[in-house]
Short mmCIF file of C-alpha atoms in Angstrom, two decimals:
data_model
loop_
_atom_site.label_atom_id
_atom_site.label_comp_id
_atom_site.label_asym_id
_atom_site.label_seq_id
_atom_site.Cartn_x
_atom_site.Cartn_y
_atom_site.Cartn_z
CA MET A 1080 71.48 142.10 110.28
CA PRO A 1081 71.53 140.21 113.61
CA GLU A 1082 69.07 137.42 114.30
CA ALA A 1083 67.14 139.53 116.81
CA PHE A 1084 65.90 141.86 114.09
CA GLN A 1085 65.15 139.36 111.31
CA LYS A 1086 61.54 138.79 110.52
CA THR A 1087 60.37 135.47 111.80
CA GLY A 1088 57.62 135.00 109.23
CA SER A 1089 54.73 132.64 109.62
CA ARG A 1090 55.14 129.95 112.29
CA ARG A 1091 53.29 127.55 110.03
CA TRP A 1092 56.40 127.03 107.92
CA ARG A 1093 58.83 126.86 110.82
CA PRO A 1094 59.68 123.11 110.47
CA VAL A 1095 60.51 123.73 106.81
CA ARG A 1096 62.76 126.62 107.83
CA TRP A 1097 64.44 124.39 110.41
CA GLY A 1098 65.47 121.93 107.72
CA ALA A 1099 66.44 124.72 105.35
CA ASP A 1100 68.62 126.31 108.02
CA VAL A 1101 70.38 123.03 108.71
CA LEU A 1102 71.09 122.49 105.00
CA ARG A 1103 72.13 126.11 104.64
CA ALA A 1104 74.53 125.76 107.56
CA ILE A 1105 76.09 122.65 106.04
CA GLY A 1106 76.35 124.29 102.63
CA ARG A 1107 77.84 127.44 104.12
CA GLY A 1108 80.45 125.38 105.93
CA ILE A 1109 81.41 123.53 102.75
CA ALA A 1110 81.50 126.73 100.68
CA HIS A 1111 83.75 128.46 103.21
CA LEU A 1112 86.07 125.47 103.49
CA PRO A 1113 88.86 126.98 101.33
CA HIS A 1114 88.71 130.14 103.44
CA HIS A 1115 88.66 128.37 106.80
CA LEU A 1116 91.23 125.70 105.90
CA PRO A 1117 94.35 127.89 106.39
CA HIS A 1118 92.88 129.07 109.71
CA HIS A 1119 91.92 125.67 111.13
CA LEU A 1120 94.75 123.56 109.69
CA PRO A 1121 97.37 124.81 112.19
CA HIS A 1122 94.93 124.05 115.01
CA HIS A 1123 94.27 120.42 113.97
CA LEU A 1124 97.74 119.59 112.67
CA PRO A 1125 99.45 119.23 116.10
CA GLY A 1126 96.68 116.94 117.34
CA ALA A 1127 96.81 114.83 114.17
CA LEU A 1128 100.60 114.58 114.41
CA VAL A 1129 100.44 113.51 118.07
CA VAL A 1130 97.75 110.88 117.43
CA ALA A 1131 99.52 109.53 114.32
CA SER A 1132 102.81 109.40 116.25
CA LEU A 1133 101.21 107.46 119.10
CA VAL A 1134 99.59 105.04 116.65
CA THR A 1135 102.87 104.52 114.78
CA ILE A 1136 104.80 103.91 117.99
CA GLY A 1137 102.07 101.57 119.19
CA HIS A 1138 102.23 99.59 115.94
CA LEU A 1139 105.92 99.43 115.21
CA HIS A 1140 107.29 99.15 118.74
CA PHE A 1141 104.69 97.98 121.24
CA HIS A 1142 102.12 96.30 118.91
CA VAL A 1143 99.39 97.40 121.33
CA LEU A 1144 96.91 98.33 118.59
CA ASP A 1145 96.93 94.99 116.79
CA ALA A 1146 93.76 93.87 118.55
CA ILE A 1147 91.79 96.91 117.33
CA ASP A 1148 93.02 96.54 113.77
CA SER A 1149 92.54 92.78 113.81
CA TYR A 1150 88.89 93.02 114.70
CA ALA A 1151 88.42 95.80 112.17
CA PHE A 1152 89.10 92.98 109.71
CA ILE A 1153 86.13 91.05 111.07
CA GLY A 1154 83.84 94.01 110.45
CA LEU A 1155 85.15 94.26 106.91
CA GLY A 1156 84.59 90.57 106.32
CA ASN A 1157 81.02 90.75 107.58
CA LEU A 1158 80.19 93.95 105.71
CA SER A 1159 81.68 92.86 102.43
CA ALA A 1160 80.48 89.23 102.77
CA MET A 1161 83.49 88.05 100.80
CA ASP A 1162 84.27 84.35 100.50
CA VAL A 1163 86.61 82.29 98.39
CA SER A 1164 85.02 82.70 94.99
CA ALA A 1165 84.52 79.99 92.42
CA ASN A 1166 84.64 82.82 89.85
CA ALA A 1167 88.06 84.13 90.85
CA THR A 1168 89.35 86.59 88.26
CA HIS A 1169 92.94 85.28 87.92
CA PRO A 1170 93.16 82.00 89.84
CA GLU A 1171 96.51 80.25 89.99
CA VAL A 1172 95.67 77.63 92.61
CA ALA A 1173 92.90 75.05 92.55
CA VAL A 1174 91.78 74.23 96.08
CA VAL A 1175 90.20 70.77 95.88
CA VAL A 1176 88.36 70.22 99.15
CA ILE A 1177 86.64 67.29 100.79
CA ASP A 1178 83.57 69.27 101.77
CA GLN A 1179 80.77 68.09 104.02
CA ARG A 1180 78.86 66.35 101.21
CA SER A 1181 81.98 64.54 100.00
CA TYR A 1182 82.85 63.57 103.56
CA GLU A 1183 79.40 62.08 104.11
CA GLY A 1184 78.83 60.61 100.65
CA TYR A 1185 82.21 59.21 99.57
CA TYR A 1186 84.29 59.09 102.72
CA HIS A 1187 81.42 57.75 104.85
CA GLU A 1188 82.30 60.08 107.75
CA ARG A 1189 85.24 57.91 108.77
CA SER A 1190 88.17 59.17 110.76
CA PRO A 1191 90.91 58.57 109.74
CA LEU A 1192 89.80 59.21 106.18
CA ASP A 1193 89.03 56.31 103.87
CA ARG A 1194 92.37 55.59 102.17
CA CYS A 1195 90.72 53.95 99.15
CA GLN A 1196 88.72 57.07 98.38
CA LEU A 1197 91.80 59.23 98.95
CA TRP A 1198 93.72 57.01 96.54
CA ALA A 1199 90.97 57.39 93.92
CA ASP A 1200 90.75 61.19 94.22
CA LEU A 1201 94.51 61.77 94.21
CA LYS A 1202 94.98 59.32 91.32
CA PHE A 1203 92.45 61.36 89.34
CA LEU A 1204 94.45 64.55 89.95
CA TYR A 1205 97.84 63.00 89.17
CA GLU A 1206 96.57 61.43 85.93
CA LEU A 1207 94.95 64.52 84.44
CA PRO A 1208 95.73 65.09 80.74
CA ILE A 1209 97.81 68.04 81.87
CA PRO A 1210 98.95 67.03 85.37
CA PRO A 1211 99.56 69.80 87.90
CA LYS A 1212 103.12 70.91 88.51
CA LEU A 1213 102.59 70.99 92.27
CA VAL A 1214 100.23 69.09 94.57
CA VAL A 1215 100.04 70.18 98.21
CA ILE A 1216 98.09 67.81 100.48
CA ASP A 1217 96.90 69.32 103.75
CA LEU A 1218 95.95 65.93 105.22
CA ASP A 1219 97.78 63.50 107.46
CA LEU A 1220 98.41 60.54 105.12
CA SER A 1221 100.66 58.63 107.51
CA PRO A 1222 99.88 54.90 107.92
CA PRO A 1223 98.10 53.42 110.93
CA ALA A 1224 100.37 53.26 113.92
CA LYS A 1225 99.24 49.77 114.94
CA LYS A 1226 98.20 46.74 112.91
CA GLU A 1227 95.04 46.37 114.97
CA GLU A 1228 93.96 49.85 113.92
CA ALA A 1229 94.60 49.01 110.29
CA ARG A 1230 92.55 45.85 110.42
CA SER A 1231 89.64 47.71 111.98
CA THR A 1232 89.01 49.41 108.64
CA LEU A 1233 89.42 47.05 105.71
CA SER A 1234 89.40 49.84 103.15
CA ARG A 1235 92.15 51.65 104.96
CA ALA A 1236 94.18 48.49 105.47
CA GLY A 1237 93.83 47.57 101.81
CA CYS A 1238 94.59 50.99 100.29
CA GLN A 1239 97.34 52.51 102.43
CA GLU A 1240 100.04 50.77 100.39
CA PRO A 1241 98.49 51.70 97.00
CA LEU A 1242 98.26 55.28 98.29
CA ASN A 1243 101.94 55.22 99.24
CA GLN A 1244 102.86 53.85 95.82
CA LEU A 1245 100.74 56.49 94.11
CA LEU A 1246 102.65 59.23 95.93
CA GLU A 1247 106.00 57.61 95.15
CA ASN A 1248 105.21 57.05 91.47
CA SER A 1249 103.60 60.42 90.77
CA PRO A 1250 104.58 62.05 87.45
CA ARG A 1251 108.10 63.43 87.35
CA THR A 1252 106.74 66.81 86.33
CA THR A 1253 104.61 66.98 89.49
CA ARG A 1254 106.13 67.86 92.85
CA THR A 1255 104.28 66.76 95.98
CA VAL A 1256 104.28 68.41 99.41
CA LEU A 1257 102.60 66.61 102.30
CA MET A 1258 101.46 67.86 105.65
CA GLU A 1259 103.81 66.97 108.50
CA PRO A 1260 102.17 64.06 110.39
CA LEU A 1261 100.75 64.76 113.79
CA LYS A 1262 103.14 64.07 116.64
CA LEU A 1263 102.30 61.11 118.87
CA LYS A 1264 103.59 60.19 122.32
CA ASP A 1265 103.57 56.47 121.58
CA GLU A 1266 107.11 55.37 120.67
CA GLU A 1267 105.99 52.51 118.43
CA ALA A 1268 103.61 54.81 116.54
CA THR A 1269 106.30 57.45 116.16
CA LYS A 1270 108.70 54.87 114.74
CA VAL A 1271 106.15 53.72 112.16
CA ILE A 1272 105.47 57.30 111.08
CA ASN A 1273 109.17 58.20 110.86
CA ASN A 1274 109.87 55.17 108.66
CA TRP A 1275 107.01 56.20 106.38
CA LYS A 1276 108.37 59.76 106.20
CA GLU A 1277 111.80 58.51 105.20
CA ARG A 1278 110.19 56.43 102.47
CA MET A 1279 108.32 59.45 101.13
CA LYS A 1280 111.38 61.69 101.28
CA ALA A 1281 113.31 59.12 99.28
CA ALA A 1282 110.69 59.67 96.55
CA ASN A 1283 111.48 63.43 96.55
CA ILE A 1284 108.36 64.31 98.54
CA ASP A 1285 108.61 67.23 100.97
CA PHE A 1286 106.84 67.73 104.29
CA GLY A 1287 105.60 71.09 105.61
CA GLU A 1288 104.58 72.15 109.09
CA PRO A 1289 100.84 73.01 108.97
CA SER A 1290 100.24 74.99 112.17
CA LEU A 1291 98.81 78.50 111.79
CA PRO A 1292 99.40 81.26 114.36
CA PHE A 1293 96.51 83.14 115.96
CA ARG A 1294 96.63 86.86 116.61
CA TYR A 1295 93.77 87.87 118.89
CA GLY A 1296 91.73 84.97 117.58
CA LEU A 1297 92.45 85.64 113.89
CA VAL A 1298 94.87 84.29 111.33
CA ILE A 1299 96.37 87.31 109.57
CA LYS A 1300 100.08 86.55 109.35
CA ILE A 1301 102.20 83.41 109.26
CA GLU A 1302 105.82 82.80 110.16
CA CYS A 1303 108.35 83.35 107.39
CA ASP A 1304 109.84 79.91 107.97
CA LYS A 1305 111.06 77.55 105.25
CA GLU A 1306 109.60 74.61 107.19
CA LYS A 1307 106.00 75.87 106.93
CA LEU A 1308 103.66 74.14 104.50
CA ALA A 1309 103.21 77.18 102.23
CA ALA A 1310 106.95 77.88 102.19
CA LYS A 1311 107.75 74.25 101.36
CA ALA A 1312 105.28 74.45 98.47
CA VAL A 1313 106.91 77.60 97.11
CA LEU A 1314 110.40 76.12 97.39
CA ALA A 1315 109.28 72.91 95.70
CA TYR A 1316 107.64 74.76 92.82
CA SER A 1317 110.48 77.15 92.05
CA SER A 1318 114.06 77.52 93.25
CA ARG A 1319 113.91 81.30 92.74
CA GLN A 1320 112.25 83.33 95.48
CA ASP A 1321 112.64 86.86 94.18
CA GLY A 1322 110.70 89.40 96.18
CA ASN A 1323 109.39 87.34 99.10
CA CYS A 1324 110.69 87.06 102.63
CA LEU A 1325 112.22 83.61 102.05
CA ASP A 1326 114.85 85.20 99.81
CA LEU A 1327 116.06 87.70 102.41
CA PRO A 1328 119.15 87.21 104.56
CA THR A 1329 118.49 85.88 108.03
CA LYS A 1330 119.29 89.17 109.75
CA ASN A 1331 116.86 91.08 107.51
CA LYS A 1332 114.16 88.43 107.34
CA PRO A 1333 110.88 89.42 109.05
CA LYS A 1334 109.44 87.00 111.57
CA GLU A 1335 106.07 86.95 109.81
CA PHE A 1336 104.54 87.86 106.50
CA LEU A 1337 101.01 88.97 105.73
CA ILE A 1338 98.52 86.52 104.24
CA ASN A 1339 97.17 88.87 101.61
CA PRO A 1340 93.34 88.97 101.94
CA ARG A 1341 93.04 89.65 98.21
CA GLN A 1342 94.38 86.17 97.44
CA TYR A 1343 91.32 84.55 99.00
CA ILE A 1344 89.22 86.28 96.35
CA THR A 1345 91.37 86.46 93.22
CA GLY A 1346 94.03 83.78 93.54
CA LEU A 1347 92.13 80.65 94.60
CA ARG A 1348 89.56 78.51 92.81
CA PRO A 1349 87.73 76.13 95.16
CA VAL A 1350 86.57 72.77 93.78
CA SER A 1351 84.57 70.18 95.68
CA ALA A 1352 85.97 66.65 95.65
CA LEU A 1353 82.35 65.60 95.20
CA VAL A 1354 82.57 66.33 91.45
CA LEU A 1355 85.75 64.33 90.81
CA PRO A 1356 84.19 60.83 90.53
CA SER A 1357 81.55 62.03 88.09
CA GLN A 1358 84.20 63.68 85.89
CA ARG A 1359 86.45 60.67 85.36
CA ASP A 1360 84.47 59.33 82.40
CA LEU A 1361 84.00 62.76 80.84
CA LEU A 1362 87.68 63.54 80.31
CA SER A 1363 87.84 61.28 77.26
CA GLU A 1364 84.59 62.66 75.82
CA TRP A 1365 85.59 66.34 76.15
CA PRO A 1366 89.37 66.41 75.87
CA GLY A 1367 89.55 70.11 75.02
CA PHE A 1368 87.37 71.36 77.86
CA GLN A 1369 89.33 72.89 80.73
CA ARG A 1370 88.13 71.77 84.14
CA PRO A 1371 88.23 74.13 87.13
CA TRP A 1372 90.87 71.98 88.86
CA GLU A 1373 93.23 72.06 85.86
CA LEU A 1374 95.63 74.66 87.21
CA PRO A 1375 99.41 74.42 87.72
CA VAL A 1376 99.07 74.21 91.50
CA VAL A 1377 96.54 72.10 93.41
CA PHE A 1378 95.95 72.21 97.15
CA PHE A 1379 94.04 69.20 98.45
CA GLY A 1380 92.48 69.15 101.92
CA GLY A 1381 89.38 68.97 104.05
CA SER A 1382 86.59 71.50 104.51
CA TYR A 1383 84.21 69.53 106.70
CA GLY A 1384 83.39 69.95 110.35
CA ASP A 1385 84.72 72.70 112.61
CA ASP A 1386 88.08 71.29 113.71
CA ASP A 1387 90.20 72.92 111.01
CA THR A 1388 88.51 76.32 110.73
CA TYR A 1389 90.17 79.71 111.18
CA LEU A 1390 88.82 83.23 111.45
CA THR A 1391 90.37 85.40 108.73
CA PRO A 1392 89.81 88.96 107.46
CA LEU A 1393 87.22 87.60 105.03
CA GLY A 1394 85.39 85.32 107.40
CA ILE A 1395 85.85 81.70 108.47
CA MET A 1396 88.16 79.69 106.22
CA TYR A 1397 89.44 76.14 106.36
CA GLY A 1398 93.11 75.40 106.88
CA VAL A 1399 93.73 74.31 103.29
CA GLU A 1400 92.34 77.64 102.03
CA VAL A 1401 94.55 79.61 104.43
CA HIS A 1402 97.64 77.63 103.38
CA ALA A 1403 96.80 78.21 99.71
CA ALA A 1404 96.40 81.96 100.32
CA ALA A 1405 99.71 81.98 102.23
CA TYR A 1406 101.33 80.24 99.26
CA MET A 1407 99.96 82.87 96.89
CA SER A 1408 101.14 85.63 99.23
CA LEU A 1409 104.68 84.26 98.89
CA VAL A 1410 104.44 83.83 95.12
CA HIS A 1411 103.01 87.34 94.70
CA PRO A 1412 104.19 89.28 97.75
CA ALA A 1413 102.68 92.69 98.33
CA ASN A 1414 104.81 95.67 97.39
CA GLU A 1415 106.89 97.37 100.01
CA PHE A 1416 105.13 100.36 101.54
CA SER A 1417 107.15 103.16 103.05
CA HIS A 1418 106.42 103.65 106.74
CA LEU A 1419 106.99 107.36 106.17
CA LEU A 1420 104.20 107.41 103.59
CA GLY A 1421 102.07 105.41 106.01
CA PHE A 1422 102.69 108.02 108.70
CA ALA A 1423 101.76 110.79 106.26
CA GLY A 1424 98.59 108.89 105.37
CA GLU A 1425 97.65 108.56 109.03
CA VAL A 1426 98.25 112.28 109.55
CA GLY A 1427 95.95 112.94 106.59
CA ILE A 1428 93.28 110.70 108.13
CA GLY A 1429 93.70 112.58 111.41
CA LEU A 1430 93.25 115.94 109.68
CA LEU A 1431 90.16 114.63 107.88
CA PHE A 1432 88.56 113.45 111.10
CA GLY A 1433 89.65 116.52 113.06
CA GLY A 1434 88.37 118.96 110.44
CA PHE A 1435 84.99 117.26 110.15
CA ILE A 1436 84.54 116.99 113.91
CA SER A 1437 85.48 120.66 114.24
CA PHE A 1438 82.93 121.62 111.57
CA CYS A 1439 80.12 119.79 113.38
CA TRP A 1440 81.00 121.34 116.73
CA ARG A 1441 81.23 124.80 115.15
CA ARG A 1442 77.76 124.54 113.66
CA TYR A 1443 76.43 123.01 116.89
CA PHE A 1444 77.62 125.92 119.03
CA ALA A 1445 76.47 128.48 116.45
CA MET A 1446 72.95 127.05 116.77
CA ARG A 1447 73.18 126.38 120.49
CA PHE A 1448 74.18 129.97 121.34
CA SER A 1449 71.42 131.45 119.20
CA HIS A 1450 68.73 133.52 120.94
CA ARG A 1451 66.09 131.80 118.82
CA PRO A 1452 64.59 128.82 120.68
CA TRP A 1453 63.94 126.79 117.55
CA LYS A 1454 67.59 127.06 116.50
CA ARG A 1455 68.65 125.85 119.90
CA GLN A 1456 66.31 122.88 119.49
CA ILE A 1457 67.85 121.76 116.19
CA SER A 1458 71.44 122.17 117.40
CA PRO A 1459 71.65 118.52 118.61
CA PHE A 1460 71.11 117.51 114.99
CA PHE A 1461 74.77 118.26 114.33
CA VAL A 1462 75.78 115.90 117.13
CA PHE A 1463 73.86 113.11 115.37
CA VAL A 1464 75.44 114.16 112.06
CA LEU A 1465 78.82 113.94 113.78
CA GLY A 1466 78.15 110.41 115.02
CA GLY A 1467 76.72 109.07 111.76
CA ALA A 1468 79.27 110.70 109.51
CA LEU A 1469 82.12 109.62 111.77
CA ILE A 1470 81.02 106.00 111.38
CA GLY A 1471 80.81 106.53 107.62
CA LEU A 1472 84.30 108.03 107.49
CA VAL A 1473 85.67 105.12 109.51
CA LEU A 1474 84.13 102.65 107.05
CA VAL A 1475 85.42 104.52 104.00
CA THR A 1476 88.95 104.93 105.35
CA THR A 1477 88.96 101.32 106.53
CA PHE A 1478 88.08 100.07 103.05
CA VAL A 1479 90.81 102.31 101.63
CA SER A 1480 93.19 100.81 104.16
CA LEU A 1481 92.13 97.30 103.11
CA TYR A 1482 92.93 98.19 99.49
CA LEU A 1483 96.38 99.44 100.50
CA LEU A 1484 96.83 96.29 102.54
CA SER A 1485 96.03 94.08 99.56
CA THR A 1486 98.47 95.92 97.29
CA SER A 1487 101.17 97.38 99.52
CA ASP A 1488 101.53 95.17 102.61
CA TYR A 1489 100.70 98.09 104.87
CA TRP A 1490 97.65 98.69 107.00
CA LEU A 1491 96.76 102.25 107.89
CA SER A 1492 95.03 102.61 111.23
CA PRO A 1493 91.78 104.53 110.70
CA ILE A 1494 90.03 103.20 113.81
CA PRO A 1495 92.77 104.14 116.33
CA ILE A 1496 93.20 107.45 114.50
CA ALA A 1497 89.45 108.09 114.64
CA LEU A 1498 89.32 107.24 118.35
CA GLY A 1499 92.32 109.45 119.05
CA MET A 1500 90.96 112.41 117.10
CA LEU A 1501 87.52 111.96 118.65
CA ILE A 1502 89.02 112.10 122.14
CA GLU A 1503 91.18 115.06 121.15
CA SER A 1504 88.19 116.86 119.65
CA PHE A 1505 85.97 116.23 122.67
CA PHE A 1506 88.51 117.44 125.20
CA VAL A 1507 90.17 120.17 123.14
CA GLY A 1508 88.32 120.73 119.89
CA ALA A 1509 84.85 121.18 121.41
CA VAL A 1510 86.14 123.71 123.93
CA HIS A 1511 88.08 125.49 121.21
CA GLU A 1512 85.03 125.79 118.96
CA ALA A 1513 82.85 126.94 121.87
CA VAL A 1514 85.35 129.68 122.71
CA GLU A 1515 85.65 130.65 119.04
CA GLU A 1516 81.89 130.84 118.59
CA GLY A 1517 81.52 132.83 121.80
CA HIS A 1518 84.21 135.21 120.59
CA ARG A 1519 82.51 135.63 117.20
CA GLN A 1520 79.14 136.34 118.79
CA ARG A 1521 80.67 138.77 121.26
CA GLN A 1522 82.38 140.67 118.46
CA GLY A 1523 79.12 140.77 116.53
CA LEU A 1524 77.27 142.03 119.61
CA VAL A 1525 79.84 144.78 120.17
CA ARG A 1526 79.49 145.95 116.57
CA TRP A 1527 75.69 146.08 116.75
CA LEU A 1528 75.71 147.80 120.12
CA ASP A 1529 78.05 150.40 118.70
CA LYS A 1530 75.77 150.88 115.70
CA ALA A 1531 72.68 151.07 117.92
CA HIS A 1532 74.36 153.59 120.18
CA LYS A 1533 74.93 155.83 117.16
CA GLU A 1534 71.26 155.46 116.17
CA GLY A 1535 69.98 156.66 119.54
CA SER A 1536 69.35 155.57 123.09
CA ASP A 1537 66.00 153.90 122.33
CA ARG A 1538 67.59 151.62 119.78
CA PHE A 1539 70.42 150.86 122.19
CA GLN A 1540 68.01 149.96 125.00
CA GLU A 1541 66.05 147.68 122.66
CA ILE A 1542 69.15 145.65 121.78
CA VAL A 1543 70.23 145.47 125.42
CA ALA A 1544 66.79 144.17 126.44
CA THR A 1545 66.88 141.57 123.68
CA GLU A 1546 70.28 140.32 124.78
CA LEU A 1547 69.14 140.10 128.40
CA ARG A 1548 66.18 137.98 127.37
CA LYS A 1549 68.55 135.46 125.85
CA HIS A 1550 69.78 134.50 129.30
CA PRO A 1551 66.92 134.55 131.81
CA GLU A 1552 67.61 134.56 135.51
CA PRO A 1553 68.74 131.05 136.54
CA ARG A 1554 66.59 128.89 138.80
CA ARG A 1555 68.22 128.80 142.19
CA THR A 1556 66.49 126.00 144.10
CA LEU A 1557 66.40 122.31 143.19
CA TYR A 1558 62.60 122.43 142.95
CA GLN A 1559 62.76 125.34 140.50
CA ARG A 1560 65.32 123.55 138.35
CA CYS A 1561 63.37 120.28 138.26
CA SER A 1562 60.03 121.91 137.55
CA TYR A 1563 61.55 124.04 134.81
CA PHE A 1564 63.10 120.95 133.19
CA ILE A 1565 59.89 118.91 133.35
CA VAL A 1566 57.21 121.43 132.35
CA GLY A 1567 58.48 124.98 132.88
CA GLU A 1568 60.48 125.29 129.69
CA ILE A 1569 57.64 123.84 127.61
CA ALA A 1570 55.12 126.21 129.20
CA GLN A 1571 57.42 129.15 128.58
CA GLN A 1572 57.58 128.38 124.86
CA PHE A 1573 53.78 128.09 124.69
CA LYS A 1574 53.55 131.43 126.46
CA VAL A 1575 55.62 133.18 123.80
CA ARG A 1576 53.72 131.30 121.06
CA GLU A 1577 56.69 129.18 119.98
CA PHE A 1578 54.45 126.16 119.43
CA TRP A 1579 56.83 124.10 117.29
CA VAL A 1580 59.61 124.60 119.81
CA ALA A 1581 57.27 123.57 122.63
CA LEU A 1582 56.25 120.47 120.66
CA ALA A 1583 59.89 119.53 120.07
CA LEU A 1584 60.63 119.95 123.76
CA LEU A 1585 57.59 117.86 124.66
CA VAL A 1586 58.75 115.02 122.39
CA ARG A 1587 62.21 115.10 123.92
CA ARG A 1588 60.85 115.05 127.48
CA VAL A 1589 58.43 112.21 126.72
CA THR A 1590 61.24 110.20 125.12
CA PHE A 1591 63.51 110.85 128.09
CA PHE A 1592 61.00 109.80 130.73
CA THR A 1593 59.84 106.81 128.65
CA LEU A 1594 63.39 105.44 128.46
CA LEU A 1595 64.00 106.15 132.14
CA GLY A 1596 60.71 104.58 133.21
CA TYR A 1597 61.21 101.49 131.07
CA ALA A 1598 64.72 100.96 132.45
CA LEU A 1599 63.46 101.28 136.05
CA LEU A 1600 60.58 98.92 135.28
CA LEU A 1601 63.02 96.31 133.98
CA ILE A 1602 65.15 96.70 137.09
CA VAL A 1603 62.16 96.22 139.39
CA THR A 1604 60.67 93.27 137.49
CA HIS A 1605 64.08 91.62 137.15
CA TYR A 1606 64.19 91.05 140.88
#
């Protein structure tokens, strides 16, 4: 039976019925999903294909969507609050860092770093009962360029040579990779540094280039270059490079590889250099106890100050942590992910967004076109549902994309897809659903008019009058329109005893004018 002839019941329970109708509408939409899916799928599929195609072309050819995806990482990092964990599940790299407390307490906030303290910390690592197989030092250990500079710090002047000898005489089972010294314009300084490098290379010590590339302010990928610090570490640790980009022929080698975000969480174990001095005397007392830094690979670097910090998918990391994660991403490269499967996944995301947006618009117009005032008042609820659920879907699909990224070296693009489908749904989908709802209501009206005509002229006239009341004569003048918007519509609902509808309208009008008045007040007082 049409809405015009349903019993309205007591107005006292109208708010309860409003909520029940909303839940019923949502439940009805979900229950009818298998029936509506074959009907709506052909409508949303072209839009999803177009949006996914544009996103794929933008990614693989023009790279115009990298900024959106890059800053989606920031949101993930903030929402998940992930950091390098001391309780990593399967760590393979110990990241020994000179943190702020170590820098202040043991290194006395000196720059360049106190060579005597560096000698002591590195000696501790090299002389572990089970020495590491690889030590990567993300610090510039080159000697002072001028004798005057060396004499200015007695500790540095006295310990640079012992530090050099420690590096040269490190255990044969331990390979060492040093950071490439910073380039200087002074010819004398450059000559001193080059001589030191040749000395270190003669001791089978490698040097790696430590710079990290930024992409829209983030460090996500790094060049697949054998001269980079992480690549040098991988090559020094093992001559076999099965599966990573370093093993590919030059013509097939990608320019960059992804620093897998998962490695920050599962592959690294951070250790503060602050604990090393206190542990020296305990090694003999507890020979069987495994220390957190006793791993096959050790990265040693600084994590103090803000000079060597980088924004990553999981927040701000120090350079030594990024290099260690890059190393792990080469040792355990993500699996290849078919771009065709990625395209299919993006089409699926597009259909998901398109179908949900279509459902919300369909229920909105069904309520909005109703002759019942209280149904028209709750119709905006579906717009809020659309906004909130769309944000939720973006978060869910983004986390799914992050999981695929951590396992398959491929990042689906839920945010560009969501934006594309939202635009498509606003310009095409909303109009389509409005036309569909209008067509459904018109067909229903025709059927009931035909039935009423068979029941007699009185019944027919009653339905016609009801339909005419749904669309009152429009206000023609500006004054009539403004007065109707401000108080006329509220008064009309009071007149027909629709008190809850009038109250809802009053709340909306008060909210509207409060926001408008406050904004104007701020504008006036600002000047």
